[in-house]
CSV table of C-alpha atoms in Angstrom, one decimal:
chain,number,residue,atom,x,y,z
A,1,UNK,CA,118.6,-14.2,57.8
A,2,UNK,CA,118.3,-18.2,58.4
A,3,UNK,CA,117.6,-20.5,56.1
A,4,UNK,CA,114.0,-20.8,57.7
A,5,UNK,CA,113.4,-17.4,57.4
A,6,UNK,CA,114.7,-17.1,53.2
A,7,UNK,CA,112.3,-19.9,52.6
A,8,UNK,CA,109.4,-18.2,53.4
A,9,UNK,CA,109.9,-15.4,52.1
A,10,UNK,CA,110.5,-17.1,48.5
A,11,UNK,CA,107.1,-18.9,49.2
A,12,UNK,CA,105.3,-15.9,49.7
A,13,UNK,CA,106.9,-14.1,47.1
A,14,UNK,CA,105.8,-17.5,44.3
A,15,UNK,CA,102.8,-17.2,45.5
A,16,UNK,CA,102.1,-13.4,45.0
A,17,UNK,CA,103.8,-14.0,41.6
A,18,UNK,CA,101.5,-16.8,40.5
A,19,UNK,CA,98.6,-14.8,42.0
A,20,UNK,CA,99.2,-11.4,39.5
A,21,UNK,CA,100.5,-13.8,36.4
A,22,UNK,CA,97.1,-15.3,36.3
A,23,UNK,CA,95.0,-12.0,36.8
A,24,UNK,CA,94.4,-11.8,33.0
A,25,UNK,CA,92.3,-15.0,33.9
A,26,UNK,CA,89.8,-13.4,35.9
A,27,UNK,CA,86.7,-12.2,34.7
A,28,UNK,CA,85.7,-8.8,34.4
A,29,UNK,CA,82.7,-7.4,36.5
A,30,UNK,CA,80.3,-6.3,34.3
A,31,UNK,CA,76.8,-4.1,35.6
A,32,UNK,CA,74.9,-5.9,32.5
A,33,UNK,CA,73.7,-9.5,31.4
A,34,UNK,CA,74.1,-9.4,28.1
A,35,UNK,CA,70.5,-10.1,26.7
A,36,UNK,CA,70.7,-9.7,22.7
A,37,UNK,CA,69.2,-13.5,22.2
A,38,UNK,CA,66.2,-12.6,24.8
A,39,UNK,CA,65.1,-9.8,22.2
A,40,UNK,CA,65.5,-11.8,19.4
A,41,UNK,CA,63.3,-13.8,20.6
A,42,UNK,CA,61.0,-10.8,21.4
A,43,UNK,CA,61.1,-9.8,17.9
A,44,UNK,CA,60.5,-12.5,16.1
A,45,UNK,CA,57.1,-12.9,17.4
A,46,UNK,CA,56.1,-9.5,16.0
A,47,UNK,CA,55.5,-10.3,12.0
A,48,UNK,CA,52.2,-11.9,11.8
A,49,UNK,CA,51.5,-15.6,10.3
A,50,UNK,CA,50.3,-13.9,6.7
A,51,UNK,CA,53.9,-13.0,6.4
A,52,UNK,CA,55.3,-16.3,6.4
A,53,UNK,CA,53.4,-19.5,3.8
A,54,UNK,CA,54.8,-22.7,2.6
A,55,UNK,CA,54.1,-24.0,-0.3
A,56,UNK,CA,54.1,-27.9,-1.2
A,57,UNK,CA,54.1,-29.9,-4.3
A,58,UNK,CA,54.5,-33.3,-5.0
A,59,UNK,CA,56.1,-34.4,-8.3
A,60,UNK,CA,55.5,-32.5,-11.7
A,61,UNK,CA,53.9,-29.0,-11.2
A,62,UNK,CA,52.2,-26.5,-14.4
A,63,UNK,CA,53.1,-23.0,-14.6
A,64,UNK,CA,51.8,-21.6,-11.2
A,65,UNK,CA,51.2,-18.6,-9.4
A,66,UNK,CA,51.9,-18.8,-5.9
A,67,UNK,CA,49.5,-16.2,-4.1
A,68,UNK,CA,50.3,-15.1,0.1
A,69,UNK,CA,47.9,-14.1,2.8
A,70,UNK,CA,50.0,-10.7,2.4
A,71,UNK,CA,48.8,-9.9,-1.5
A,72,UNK,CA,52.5,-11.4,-2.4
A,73,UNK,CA,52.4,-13.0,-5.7
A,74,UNK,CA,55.2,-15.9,-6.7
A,75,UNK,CA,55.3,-17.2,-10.5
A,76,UNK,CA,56.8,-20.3,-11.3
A,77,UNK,CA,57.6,-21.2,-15.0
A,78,UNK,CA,59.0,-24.3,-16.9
A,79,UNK,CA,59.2,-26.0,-13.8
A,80,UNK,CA,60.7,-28.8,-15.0
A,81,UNK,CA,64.1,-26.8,-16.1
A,82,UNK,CA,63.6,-24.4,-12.9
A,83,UNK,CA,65.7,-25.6,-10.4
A,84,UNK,CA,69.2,-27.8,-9.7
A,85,UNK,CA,70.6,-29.2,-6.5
A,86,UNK,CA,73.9,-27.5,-4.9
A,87,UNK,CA,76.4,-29.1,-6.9
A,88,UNK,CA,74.4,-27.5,-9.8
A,89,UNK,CA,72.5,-30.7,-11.2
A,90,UNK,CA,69.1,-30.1,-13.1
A,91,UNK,CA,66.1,-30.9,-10.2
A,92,UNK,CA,63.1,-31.3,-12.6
A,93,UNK,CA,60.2,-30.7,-10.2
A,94,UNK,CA,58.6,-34.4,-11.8
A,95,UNK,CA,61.7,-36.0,-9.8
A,96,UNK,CA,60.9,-34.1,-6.5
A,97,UNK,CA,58.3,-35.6,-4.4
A,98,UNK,CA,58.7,-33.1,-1.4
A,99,UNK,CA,58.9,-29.9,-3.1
A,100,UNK,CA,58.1,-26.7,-1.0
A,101,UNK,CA,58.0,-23.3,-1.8
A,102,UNK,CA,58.7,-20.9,1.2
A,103,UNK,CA,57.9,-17.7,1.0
A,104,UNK,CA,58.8,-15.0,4.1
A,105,UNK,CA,57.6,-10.9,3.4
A,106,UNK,CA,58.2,-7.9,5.3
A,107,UNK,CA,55.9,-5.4,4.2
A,108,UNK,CA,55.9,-3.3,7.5
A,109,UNK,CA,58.7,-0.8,9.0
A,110,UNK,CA,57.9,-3.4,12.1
A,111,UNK,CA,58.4,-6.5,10.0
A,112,UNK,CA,61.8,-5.4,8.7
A,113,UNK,CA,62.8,-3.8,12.2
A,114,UNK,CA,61.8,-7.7,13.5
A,115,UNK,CA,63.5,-9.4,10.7
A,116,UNK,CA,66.6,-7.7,11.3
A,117,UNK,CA,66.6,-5.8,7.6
A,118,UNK,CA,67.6,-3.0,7.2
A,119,UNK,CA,67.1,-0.8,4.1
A,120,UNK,CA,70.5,0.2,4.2
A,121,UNK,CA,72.5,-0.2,0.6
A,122,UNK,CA,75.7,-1.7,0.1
A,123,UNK,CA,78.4,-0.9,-0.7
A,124,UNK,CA,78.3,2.9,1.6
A,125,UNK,CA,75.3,2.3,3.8
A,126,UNK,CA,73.4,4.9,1.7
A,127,UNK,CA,69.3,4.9,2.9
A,128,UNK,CA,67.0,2.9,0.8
A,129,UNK,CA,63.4,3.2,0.7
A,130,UNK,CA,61.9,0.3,0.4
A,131,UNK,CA,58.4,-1.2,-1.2
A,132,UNK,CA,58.4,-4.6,0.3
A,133,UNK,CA,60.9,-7.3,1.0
A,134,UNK,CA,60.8,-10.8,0.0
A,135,UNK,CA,62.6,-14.1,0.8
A,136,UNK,CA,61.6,-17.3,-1.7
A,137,UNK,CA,63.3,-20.6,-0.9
A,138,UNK,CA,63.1,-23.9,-2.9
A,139,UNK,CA,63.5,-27.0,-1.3
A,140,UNK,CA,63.2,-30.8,-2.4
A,141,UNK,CA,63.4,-33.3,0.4
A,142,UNK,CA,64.3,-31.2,2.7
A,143,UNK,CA,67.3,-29.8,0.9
A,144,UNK,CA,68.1,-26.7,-0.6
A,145,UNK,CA,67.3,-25.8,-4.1
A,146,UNK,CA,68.8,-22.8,-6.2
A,147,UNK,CA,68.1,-21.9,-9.7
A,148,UNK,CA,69.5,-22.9,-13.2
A,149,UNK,CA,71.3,-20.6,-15.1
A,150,UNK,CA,70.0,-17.6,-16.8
A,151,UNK,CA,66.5,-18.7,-14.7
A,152,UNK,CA,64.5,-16.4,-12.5
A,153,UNK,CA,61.2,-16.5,-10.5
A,154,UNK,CA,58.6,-13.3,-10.8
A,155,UNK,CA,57.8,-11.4,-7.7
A,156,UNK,CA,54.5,-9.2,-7.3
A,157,UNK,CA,54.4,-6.8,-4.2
A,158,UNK,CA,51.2,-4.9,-3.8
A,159,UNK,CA,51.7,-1.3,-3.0
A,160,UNK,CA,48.8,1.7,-2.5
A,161,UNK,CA,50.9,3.7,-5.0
A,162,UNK,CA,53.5,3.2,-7.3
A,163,UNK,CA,56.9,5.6,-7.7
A,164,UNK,CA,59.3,5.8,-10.5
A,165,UNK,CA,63.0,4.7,-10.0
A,166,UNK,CA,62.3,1.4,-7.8
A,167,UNK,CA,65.0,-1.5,-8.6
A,168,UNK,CA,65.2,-4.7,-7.8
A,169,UNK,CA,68.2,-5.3,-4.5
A,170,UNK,CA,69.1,-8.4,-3.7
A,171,UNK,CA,70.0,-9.2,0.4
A,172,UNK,CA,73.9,-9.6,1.2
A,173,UNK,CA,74.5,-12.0,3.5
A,174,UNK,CA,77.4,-12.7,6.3
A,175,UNK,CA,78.8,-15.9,7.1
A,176,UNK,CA,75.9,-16.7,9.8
A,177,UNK,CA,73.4,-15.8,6.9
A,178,UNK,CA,72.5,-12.8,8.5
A,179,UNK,CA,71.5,-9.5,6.2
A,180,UNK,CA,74.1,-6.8,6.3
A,181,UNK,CA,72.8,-5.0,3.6
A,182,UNK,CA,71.5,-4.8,-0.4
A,183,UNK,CA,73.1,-4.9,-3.3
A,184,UNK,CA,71.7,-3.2,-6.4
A,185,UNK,CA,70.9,-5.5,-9.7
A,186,UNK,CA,70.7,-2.3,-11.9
A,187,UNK,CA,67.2,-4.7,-12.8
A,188,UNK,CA,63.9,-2.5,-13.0
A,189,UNK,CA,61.1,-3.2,-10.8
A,190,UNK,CA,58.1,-2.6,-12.9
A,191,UNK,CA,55.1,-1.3,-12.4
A,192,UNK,CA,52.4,-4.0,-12.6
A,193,UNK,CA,48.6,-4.3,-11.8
A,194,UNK,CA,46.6,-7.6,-11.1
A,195,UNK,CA,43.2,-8.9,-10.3
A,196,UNK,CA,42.0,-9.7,-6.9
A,197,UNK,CA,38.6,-10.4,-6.7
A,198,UNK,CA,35.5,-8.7,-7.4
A,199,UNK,CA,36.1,-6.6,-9.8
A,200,UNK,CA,39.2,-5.1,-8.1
A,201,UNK,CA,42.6,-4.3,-9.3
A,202,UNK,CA,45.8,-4.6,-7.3
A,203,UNK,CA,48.8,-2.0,-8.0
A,204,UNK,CA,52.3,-2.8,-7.0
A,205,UNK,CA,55.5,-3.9,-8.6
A,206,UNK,CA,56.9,-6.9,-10.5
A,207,UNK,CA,60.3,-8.2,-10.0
A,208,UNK,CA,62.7,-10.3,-12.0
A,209,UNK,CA,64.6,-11.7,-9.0
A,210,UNK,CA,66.5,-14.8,-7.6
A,211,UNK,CA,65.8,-17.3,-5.2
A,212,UNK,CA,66.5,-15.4,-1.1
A,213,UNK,CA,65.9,-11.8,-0.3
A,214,UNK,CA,64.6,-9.4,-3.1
A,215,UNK,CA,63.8,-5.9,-2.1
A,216,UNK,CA,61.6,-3.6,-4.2
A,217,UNK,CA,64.0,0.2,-3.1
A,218,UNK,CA,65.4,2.9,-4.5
A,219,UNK,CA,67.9,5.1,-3.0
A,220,UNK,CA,67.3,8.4,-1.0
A,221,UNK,CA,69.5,10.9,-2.3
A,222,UNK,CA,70.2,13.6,0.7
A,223,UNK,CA,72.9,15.2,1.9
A,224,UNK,CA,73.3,13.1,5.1
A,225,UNK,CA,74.9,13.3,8.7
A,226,UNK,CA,76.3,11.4,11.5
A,227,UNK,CA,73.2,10.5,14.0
A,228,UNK,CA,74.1,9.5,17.8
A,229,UNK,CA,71.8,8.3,20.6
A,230,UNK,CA,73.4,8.1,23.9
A,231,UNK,CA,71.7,5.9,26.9
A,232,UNK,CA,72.4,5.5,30.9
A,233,UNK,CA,75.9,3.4,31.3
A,234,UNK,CA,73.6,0.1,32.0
A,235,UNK,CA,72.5,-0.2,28.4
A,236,UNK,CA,75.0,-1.5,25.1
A,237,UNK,CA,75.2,-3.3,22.7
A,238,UNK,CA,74.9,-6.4,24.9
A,239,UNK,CA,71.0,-6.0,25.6
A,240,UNK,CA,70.0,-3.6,23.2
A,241,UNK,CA,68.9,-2.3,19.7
A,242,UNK,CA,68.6,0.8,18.3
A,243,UNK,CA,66.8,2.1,15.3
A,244,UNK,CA,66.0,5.1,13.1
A,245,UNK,CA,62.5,4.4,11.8
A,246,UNK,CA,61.2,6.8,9.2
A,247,UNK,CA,57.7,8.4,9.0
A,248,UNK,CA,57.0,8.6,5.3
A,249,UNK,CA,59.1,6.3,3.7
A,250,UNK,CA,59.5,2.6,4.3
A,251,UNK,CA,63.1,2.7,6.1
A,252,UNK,CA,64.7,1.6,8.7
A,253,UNK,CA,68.1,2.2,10.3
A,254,UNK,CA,69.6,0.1,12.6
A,255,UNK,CA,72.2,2.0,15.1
A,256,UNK,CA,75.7,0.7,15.5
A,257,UNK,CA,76.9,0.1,19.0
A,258,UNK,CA,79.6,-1.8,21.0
A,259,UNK,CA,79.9,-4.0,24.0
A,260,UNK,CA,81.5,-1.3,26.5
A,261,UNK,CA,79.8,1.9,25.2
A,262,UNK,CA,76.3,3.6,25.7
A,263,UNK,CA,76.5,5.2,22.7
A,264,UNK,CA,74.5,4.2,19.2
A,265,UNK,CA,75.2,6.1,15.8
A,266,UNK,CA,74.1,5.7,12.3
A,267,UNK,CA,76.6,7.7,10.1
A,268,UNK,CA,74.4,7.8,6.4
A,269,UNK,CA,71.1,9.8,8.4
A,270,UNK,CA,69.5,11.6,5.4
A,271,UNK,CA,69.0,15.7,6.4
A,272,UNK,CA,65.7,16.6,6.7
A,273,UNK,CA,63.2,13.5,7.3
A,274,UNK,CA,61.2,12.8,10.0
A,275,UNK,CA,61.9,10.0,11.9
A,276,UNK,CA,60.8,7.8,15.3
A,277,UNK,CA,64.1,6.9,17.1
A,278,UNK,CA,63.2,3.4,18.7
A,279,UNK,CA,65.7,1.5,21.5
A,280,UNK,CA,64.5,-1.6,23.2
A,281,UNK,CA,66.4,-2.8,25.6
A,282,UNK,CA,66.7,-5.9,28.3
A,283,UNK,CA,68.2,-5.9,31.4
A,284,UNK,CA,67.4,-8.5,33.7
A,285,UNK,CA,64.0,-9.6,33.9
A,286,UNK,CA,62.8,-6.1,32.5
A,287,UNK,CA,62.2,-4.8,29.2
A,288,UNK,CA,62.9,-0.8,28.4
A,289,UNK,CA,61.7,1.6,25.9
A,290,UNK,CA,62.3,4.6,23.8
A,291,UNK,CA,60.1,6.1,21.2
A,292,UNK,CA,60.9,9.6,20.5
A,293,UNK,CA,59.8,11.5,17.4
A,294,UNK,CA,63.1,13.6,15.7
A,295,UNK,CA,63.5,15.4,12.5
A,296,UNK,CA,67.3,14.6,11.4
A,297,UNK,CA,69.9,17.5,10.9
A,298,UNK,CA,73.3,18.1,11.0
A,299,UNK,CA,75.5,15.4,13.2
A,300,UNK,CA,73.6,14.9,16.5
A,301,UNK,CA,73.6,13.0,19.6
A,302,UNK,CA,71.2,13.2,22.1
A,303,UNK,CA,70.6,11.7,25.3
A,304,UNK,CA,67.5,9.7,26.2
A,305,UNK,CA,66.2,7.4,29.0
A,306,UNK,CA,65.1,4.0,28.0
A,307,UNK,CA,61.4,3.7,30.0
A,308,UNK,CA,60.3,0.4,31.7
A,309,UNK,CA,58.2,-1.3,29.9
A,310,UNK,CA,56.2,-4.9,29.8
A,311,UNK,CA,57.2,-7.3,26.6
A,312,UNK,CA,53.7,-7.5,25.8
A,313,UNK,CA,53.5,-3.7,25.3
A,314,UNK,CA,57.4,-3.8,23.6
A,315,UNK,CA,55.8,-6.3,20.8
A,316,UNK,CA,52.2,-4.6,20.2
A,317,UNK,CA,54.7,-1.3,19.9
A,318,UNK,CA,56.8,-3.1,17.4
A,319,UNK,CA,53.6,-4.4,15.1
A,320,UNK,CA,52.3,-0.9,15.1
A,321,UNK,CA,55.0,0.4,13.1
């Protein structure tokens, strides 16, 4: 072989092995956009303005009750020995002359399906059912405020009926500040009962709680299974959400899934309750759908068929629940 010839074969053989070396570079093909922030944005427009007020005080404030469009009731003692800055520093509200009060509830199985809250307990993902949900946030000039030592605010949450066992959980947050769960306090939510107005009286629940998430819950003590949903390859965890929604109970179960499977399981289902399974779903420009009544058993898994289905219809779904 000449020299001509030896040369271009060790070109063309650099080349193929620069070619295969950088393969790893490539990007895969994928038959799905991933569309999780297009249903977040879906969602969030599906709790209503009631569940959402802001409060706002300017220097010193009395004791006050702090009463939502929802029924919600906030009580705010001692103000001026309430609250401190980050670093742990007494805020006396008479120092503070932006002071607001935020107050965020979920009071509906669609609100905590939209708010991304589970009633799921942790440690061991065992089922909570849940009263209500409620975040409170202090702020003074636009910057956070937490509470002083061995201080608490009270929380009302109106309910039709009141049950024994209900605690107070608090929400247990990830890095991103996202719920992953609730943690048990061992505190008591009381029974309570308020005026409204005209002569009527309001039952619900009081709560000793802390500044963020409180949830009103006890725990649902059943034997439980492994519940599976799988969908058409098209759909994972990349453009869509799963839930277990329960009939009689305020729960909600969000299913696990993963970027390069169609399946979605919850693996704490309590035996015997009735339940909607919901999936919503994005792909593309179009939304999808499942709503599918189930009574939960032993371990399942059952194939269904996300729908088509407009966003408009998706979100008046979502505030029916």
């Amino acid at each position: 072989m000449n020299r001509l010839k030896k040369t271009l074969l060790y070109t063309l053989l650099s080349t193929l092995a620069t070619v295969w070396g950088c393969r790893e570079d490539v990007e895969e093909f994928r038959p799905y956009t991933p569309a999780l922030e297009d249903l977040g944005q879906l969602f969030v427009q599906a709790p209503g303005a009631s569940t959402h007020t802001v409060f706002s005080f300017g220097g010193s404030i009395p004791d006050t009750t702090l009463t939502t469009a929802s029924g919600v009731r906030v009580f705010l003692a001692d103000t001026e020995n309430l609250f401190a800055d980050d670093a742990g520093t007494p805020v006396p509200c008479s120092t503070c002359p932006d002071l607001k009060i935020t107050v965020t509830t979920a009071l509906s199985k669609g609100d905590l399906m939209a708010r991304r809250l589970p009633t799921i307990s942790t440690p061991g993902g065992q089922m909570l059912e849940s009263v209500g949900v409620a975040h409170v946030q202090a702020t003074c000039n636009g910057k956070n405020l937490t509470l002083l030592p061995n201080r608490y605010v009270k929380i009302q949450l109106p309910a039709a009926e009141v049950k024994s066992d209900m605690e107070v959980y608090t929400g247990a947050l990830d890095g991103q500040n996202n719920l992953t769960g609730w943690n048990s306090t061992t505190t008591t939510a009381f029974w309570a009962e308020w005026p409204i107005g005209g002569g009527v009286q309001q039952t619900g629940y009081e709560l000793i709680a802390q500044l963020g998430w409180s949830n009103c819950a006890r725990p649902v003590n059943e034997q439980t299974a492994t519940f599976c949903v799988t969908l058409p390859a098209q759909f994972s965890a990349l453009n869509t959400r799963a839930f277990l929604v329960f009939d009689n109970i305020r729960s909600v179960a969000e299913m696990k899934g993963d970027d390069n499977s169609s399946e979605f399981c919850f693996e704490a289902a309590p035996i015997g309750y009735p339940v909607k399974i919901v999936v919503v779903s994005k792909t593309g420009g179009q939304y999808w759908l499942v709503q599918k009544p189930w009574e939960l058993g032993q371990s399942t898994n059952l194939t269904l068929s996300p729908q088509p289905m407009s966003d408009k219809d998706v979100l008046t779904f979502i505030k029916s629940l």
